[in-house]
Structure formats: structure tokens, C-alpha cells
Coordinates of C-alpha atoms and ligand atoms in Angstrom, one line a residue:
X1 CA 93.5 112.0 100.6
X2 CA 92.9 115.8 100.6
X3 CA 88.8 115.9 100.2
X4 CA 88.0 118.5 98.2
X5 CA 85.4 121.8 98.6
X6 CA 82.8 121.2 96.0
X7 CA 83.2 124.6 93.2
X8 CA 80.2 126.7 92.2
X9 CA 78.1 125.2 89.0
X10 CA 75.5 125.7 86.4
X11 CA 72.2 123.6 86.9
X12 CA 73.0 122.7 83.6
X13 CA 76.7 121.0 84.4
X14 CA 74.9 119.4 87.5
X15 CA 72.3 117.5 85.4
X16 CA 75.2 116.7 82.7
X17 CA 76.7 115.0 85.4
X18 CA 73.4 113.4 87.2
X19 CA 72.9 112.2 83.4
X20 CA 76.1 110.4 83.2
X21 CA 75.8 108.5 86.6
X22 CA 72.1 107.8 85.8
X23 CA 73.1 106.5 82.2
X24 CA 75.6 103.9 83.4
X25 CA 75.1 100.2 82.9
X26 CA 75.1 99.6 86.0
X27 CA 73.0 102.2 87.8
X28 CA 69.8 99.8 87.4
X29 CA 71.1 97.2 88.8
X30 CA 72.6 99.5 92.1
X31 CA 69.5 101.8 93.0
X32 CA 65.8 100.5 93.3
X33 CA 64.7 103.4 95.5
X34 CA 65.0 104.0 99.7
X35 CA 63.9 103.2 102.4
X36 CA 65.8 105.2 104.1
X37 CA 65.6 102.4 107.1
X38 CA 69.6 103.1 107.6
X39 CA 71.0 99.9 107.6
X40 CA 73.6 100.8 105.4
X41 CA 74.7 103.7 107.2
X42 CA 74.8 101.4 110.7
X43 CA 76.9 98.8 108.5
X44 CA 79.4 101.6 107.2
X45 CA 82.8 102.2 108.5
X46 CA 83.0 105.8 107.2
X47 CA 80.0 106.9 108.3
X48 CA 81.5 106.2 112.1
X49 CA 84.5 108.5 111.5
X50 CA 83.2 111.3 108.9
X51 CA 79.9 113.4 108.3
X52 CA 79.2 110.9 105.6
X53 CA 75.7 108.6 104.9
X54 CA 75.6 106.3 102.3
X55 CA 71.6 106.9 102.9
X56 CA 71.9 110.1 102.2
X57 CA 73.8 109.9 99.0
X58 CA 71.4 106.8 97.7
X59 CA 68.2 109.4 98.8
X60 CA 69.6 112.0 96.9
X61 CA 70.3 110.5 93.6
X62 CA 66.5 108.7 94.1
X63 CA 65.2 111.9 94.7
X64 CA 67.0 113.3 91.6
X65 CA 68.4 116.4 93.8
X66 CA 70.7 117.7 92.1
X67 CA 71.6 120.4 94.3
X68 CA 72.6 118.0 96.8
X69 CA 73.7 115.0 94.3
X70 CA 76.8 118.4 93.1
X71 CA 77.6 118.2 96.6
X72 CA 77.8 114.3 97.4
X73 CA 79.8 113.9 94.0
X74 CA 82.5 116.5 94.8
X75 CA 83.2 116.1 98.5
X76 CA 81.0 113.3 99.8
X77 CA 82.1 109.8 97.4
X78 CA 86.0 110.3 98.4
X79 CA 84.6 109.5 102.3
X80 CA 83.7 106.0 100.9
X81 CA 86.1 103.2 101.6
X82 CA 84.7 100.9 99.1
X83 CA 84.2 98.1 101.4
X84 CA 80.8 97.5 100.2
X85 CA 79.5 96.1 103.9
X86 CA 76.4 98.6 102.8
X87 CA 75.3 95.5 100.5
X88 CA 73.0 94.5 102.9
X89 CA 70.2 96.8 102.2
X90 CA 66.9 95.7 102.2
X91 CA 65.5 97.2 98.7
X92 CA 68.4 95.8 97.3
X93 CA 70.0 98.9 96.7
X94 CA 74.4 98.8 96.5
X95 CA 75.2 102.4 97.6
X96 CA 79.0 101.6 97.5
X97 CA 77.8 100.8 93.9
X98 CA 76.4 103.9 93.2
X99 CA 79.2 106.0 94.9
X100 CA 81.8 103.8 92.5
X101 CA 80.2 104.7 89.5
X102 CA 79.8 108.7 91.0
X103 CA 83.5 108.8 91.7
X104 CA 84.3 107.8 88.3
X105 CA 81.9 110.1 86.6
X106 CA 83.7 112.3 88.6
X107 CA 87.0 111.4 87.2
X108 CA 85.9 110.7 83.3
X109 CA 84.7 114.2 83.3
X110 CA 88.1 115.8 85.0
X111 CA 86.1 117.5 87.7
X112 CA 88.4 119.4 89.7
X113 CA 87.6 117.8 92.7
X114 CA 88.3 114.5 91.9
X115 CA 92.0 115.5 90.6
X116 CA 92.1 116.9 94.2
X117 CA 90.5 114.1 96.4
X118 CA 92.9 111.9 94.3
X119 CA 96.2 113.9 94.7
X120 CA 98.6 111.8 96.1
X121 CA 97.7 108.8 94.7
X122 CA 100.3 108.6 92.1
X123 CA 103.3 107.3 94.0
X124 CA 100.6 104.4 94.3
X125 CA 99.5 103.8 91.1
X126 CA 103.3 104.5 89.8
X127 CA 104.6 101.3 92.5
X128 CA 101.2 99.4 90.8
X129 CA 102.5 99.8 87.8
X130 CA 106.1 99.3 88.1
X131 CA 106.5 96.8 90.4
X132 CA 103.0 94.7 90.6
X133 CA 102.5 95.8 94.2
X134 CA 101.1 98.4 96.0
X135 CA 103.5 99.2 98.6
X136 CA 107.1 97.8 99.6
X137 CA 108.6 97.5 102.5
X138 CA 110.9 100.2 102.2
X139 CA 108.2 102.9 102.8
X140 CA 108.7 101.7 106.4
X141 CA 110.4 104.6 107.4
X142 CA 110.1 106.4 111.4
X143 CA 108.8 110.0 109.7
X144 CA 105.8 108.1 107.9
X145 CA 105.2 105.4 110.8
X146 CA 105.7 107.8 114.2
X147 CA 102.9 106.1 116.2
X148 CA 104.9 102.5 115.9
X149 CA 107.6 104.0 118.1
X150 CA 111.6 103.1 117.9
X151 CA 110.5 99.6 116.5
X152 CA 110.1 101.1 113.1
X153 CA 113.5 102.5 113.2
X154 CA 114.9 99.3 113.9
X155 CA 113.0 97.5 111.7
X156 CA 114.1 100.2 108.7
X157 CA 117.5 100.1 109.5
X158 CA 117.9 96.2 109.2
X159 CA 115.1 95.7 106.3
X160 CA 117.1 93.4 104.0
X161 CA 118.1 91.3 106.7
X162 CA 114.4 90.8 107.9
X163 CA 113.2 90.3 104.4
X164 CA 116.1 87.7 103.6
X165 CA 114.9 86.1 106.5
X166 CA 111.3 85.7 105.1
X167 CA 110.8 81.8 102.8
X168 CA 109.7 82.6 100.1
X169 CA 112.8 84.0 97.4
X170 CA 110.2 86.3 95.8
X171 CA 109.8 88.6 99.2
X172 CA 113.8 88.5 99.3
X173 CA 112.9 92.3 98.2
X174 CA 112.6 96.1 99.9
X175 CA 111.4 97.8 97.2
X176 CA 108.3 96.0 95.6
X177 CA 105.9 93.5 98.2
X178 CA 107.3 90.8 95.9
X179 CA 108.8 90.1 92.8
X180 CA 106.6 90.1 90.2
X181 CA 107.8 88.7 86.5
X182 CA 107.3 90.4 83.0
X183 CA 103.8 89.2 81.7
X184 CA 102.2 89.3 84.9
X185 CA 102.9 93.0 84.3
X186 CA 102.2 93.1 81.0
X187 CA 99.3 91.7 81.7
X188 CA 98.0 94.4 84.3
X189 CA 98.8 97.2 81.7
X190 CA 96.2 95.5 79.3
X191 CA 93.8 95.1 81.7
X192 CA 93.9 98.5 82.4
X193 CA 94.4 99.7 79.1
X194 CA 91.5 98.0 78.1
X195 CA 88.9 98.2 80.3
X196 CA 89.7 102.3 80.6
X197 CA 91.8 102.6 83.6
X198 CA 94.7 104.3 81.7
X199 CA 91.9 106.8 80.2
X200 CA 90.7 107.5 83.7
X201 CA 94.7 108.1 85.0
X202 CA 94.6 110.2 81.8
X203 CA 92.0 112.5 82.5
X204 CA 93.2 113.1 86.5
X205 CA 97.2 113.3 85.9
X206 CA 98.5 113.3 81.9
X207 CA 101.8 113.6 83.4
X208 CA 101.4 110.1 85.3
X209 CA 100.2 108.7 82.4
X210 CA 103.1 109.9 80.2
X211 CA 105.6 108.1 82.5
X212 CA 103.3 105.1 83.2
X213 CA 103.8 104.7 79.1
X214 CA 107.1 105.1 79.5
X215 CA 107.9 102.5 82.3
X216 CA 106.1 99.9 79.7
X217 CA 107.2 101.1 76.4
X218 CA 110.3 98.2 76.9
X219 CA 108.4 95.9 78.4
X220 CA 105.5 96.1 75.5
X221 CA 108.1 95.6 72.9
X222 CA 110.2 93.0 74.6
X223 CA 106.6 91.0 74.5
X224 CA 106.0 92.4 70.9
X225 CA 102.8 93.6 71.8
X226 CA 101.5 96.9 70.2
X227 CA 99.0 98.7 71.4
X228 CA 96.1 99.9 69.4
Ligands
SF4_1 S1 69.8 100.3 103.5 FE1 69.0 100.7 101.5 S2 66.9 101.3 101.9 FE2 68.0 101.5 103.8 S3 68.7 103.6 103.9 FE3 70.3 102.4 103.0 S4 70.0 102.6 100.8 FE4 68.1 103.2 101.8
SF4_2 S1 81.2 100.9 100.5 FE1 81.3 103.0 101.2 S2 79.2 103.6 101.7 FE2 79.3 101.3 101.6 S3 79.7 100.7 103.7 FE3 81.7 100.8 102.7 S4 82.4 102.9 103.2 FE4 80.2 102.9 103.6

């Protein structure tokens, strides 16, 4: 993920942004105010590899700088790995809460940033939506896996075999994780049509969205299901 430099701004676009975080449903139920006793920073994976602080970011938005909150919202979010091992803070605060709802601020308003941190993504969210799965096992390939040596090599050039070898029928596959059928995918557009994911793709990449239409325009039919 490319993190992004975060672009000049009016005060009046940072507080239109502060706003929107603030005015999510679940901002209340995320920030209660700091302590700023660090727990969540000694409990967070990032923080150990980038200059990132999920007490930082919490302080800032408590503090309603929004100086500082422009800065964690353009750059700082896309550090967080969403594993949520900050829940453990003793005001009862969820920074990887509040950092979730930031990031998609960021994305619902089409900051530039955010279509930058995000760049990258689509071949993910294109095998999401295609196949059900997030990666196959024909991505295994030497030039993307160096560090695993001539093993990888091997194990690319023989992947049918090793996957024909596997039980289960449904991971008799190279290109998808598993074999996924029709409704379960079906069922995942909805979901995301629904609760605003495909407004969210929208917004970073309309060209992804255009051809994640397309790969369910069949499907959608063959189900008769239209689409408000
Ligand atoms: S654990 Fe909670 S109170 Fe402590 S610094 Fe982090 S957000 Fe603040
Ligand atoms: S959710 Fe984000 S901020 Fe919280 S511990 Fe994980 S990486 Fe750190």
C-alpha cells in the first residue's frame, strides 16, 4: 500500500471532515476521552514497525486538533492493520474504531489520499468479487514470493498437481482459494450493495466499479434479482 503525503487544505475542509468522523453513529460509542496511559500503543502491531500511535490519533480527535486530525486522516489511518488488539484500553476507548470510521470518511469524501493509500487494492477486491476469495493459489509465483527461495518455483510449476492432491473437491482449484457457487456470490454483492461498499469502491475507483457490475450483471439476472 503506497501511503500517501497528506495535500494542503482550508481550515474549513479540515473541520468538514472532523464533522463527518465526529457525526458517525458510532463515534460515541469508540471515544470517551484519553488517558493517554499508552496501552494501546504497547498492544499495537503497527506502532512497532511504523511512526504510527493509535494514542496519538485518539488524543487528537479528543482534543479536536484539527491540524493534526488532516494529518492522521491522510497519512496516519492507512498504518493501521485493523486488528483491533488496541481494544483493551482502559477509558474504554476503540482507537481501531475510530481510525475505521476516519478511513472511511476518508474514502466517502474521495480524498486523494485515500484513492492513493488504496491503489493497488483492486486486483483484490476484483478476485473478492469474482471468485469469493481473496487470493488463489496461482499468485504463487517466484517474482512475487523471492524470499521463499526455489521452493516457490517448484511449488508454481506443479500447482494443479498439489491442489488435486488436497481432499476437499472445492480446493481442486488454482485460480480462486475455493470454489465458491452462485448465491453465495450473489449474496456478497448484496451485502455490499447494501450496506454501501459498492458506493465506497465507487467514490475510490468508478472504473472498478463499472467492471465489478459487469462481472454480476449475469449472475443478477440468472437469480432474477434487480437491483434498485
Ligand atoms: S489506551 Fe486508551 S486511554 Fe490509553 S492512550 Fe490509548 S486511547 Fe488513550
Ligand atoms: S487496530 Fe490499528 S491501532 Fe489498533 S492495535 Fe491494531 S493496528 Fe494498532
Amino acid at each position: 500500500m503506497t501511503v500517501p503525503v497528506a495535500p494542503q487544505a482550508t481550515p474549513e475542509l479540515k473541520a468538514e471532515i472532523f464533522a463527518k468522523v465526529v457525526a458517525d453513529t458510532r463515534f460515541h460509542d469508540y471515544v470517551h476521552g484519553c488517558y493517554e496511559c499508552g496501552i494501546c500503543v504497547a498492544a499495537c502491531p503497527s506502532a512497532r514497525f511504523y511512526d504510527f500511535s493509535p494514542r496519538k490519533i485518539t488524543q487528537t480527535v479528543c482534543r479536536e486538533d484539527l491540524d493534526t486530525f488532516w494529518e492522521h486522516v491522510n497519512v496516519d489511518v492507512w498504518n493501521c492493520s485493523q486488528c483491533f488488539s488496541c481494544d483493551r484500553c482502559p477509558r474504554g476507548n476503540s482507537p481501531g474504531g475510530l481510525i475505521t470510521i476516519m478511513r472511511e470518511v476518508a474514502v466517502t469524501s474521495g480524498l486523494r489520499s485515500a484513492k492513493q493509500a488504496l491503489e493497488g487494492g483492486e486486483r483484490v477486491v476484483y478476485k473478492i468479487m469474482s471468485t469469493g476469495t481473496q487470493v488463489s493459489p496461482d499468485m504463487l509465483q517466484p517474482e512475487a514470493f523471492p524470499d521463499w527461495g526455489p521452493e516457490v518455483q517448484e511449488v508454481s510449476n506443479n500447482l494443479d498437481l498439489w491442489r488435486r492432491a488436497l481432499p476437499p473437491e472445492t480446493l481442486h482449484t488454482t485460480t480462486t482459494a475455493w470454489e465458491i457457487n452462485d448465491e453465495t456470490l450473489v449474496e456478497l454483492y448484496l451485502i455490499w450493495h447494501m450496506t454501501g461498499v459498492l458506493d465506497m469502491i465507487k467514490a475510490v475507483d468508478e472504473g472498478l466499479h463499472m467492471i465489478l457490475n459487469d462481472v454480476m450483471e449475469e449472475l443478477l439476472e440468472d437469480h432474477d434479482i434487480v437491483v434498485p
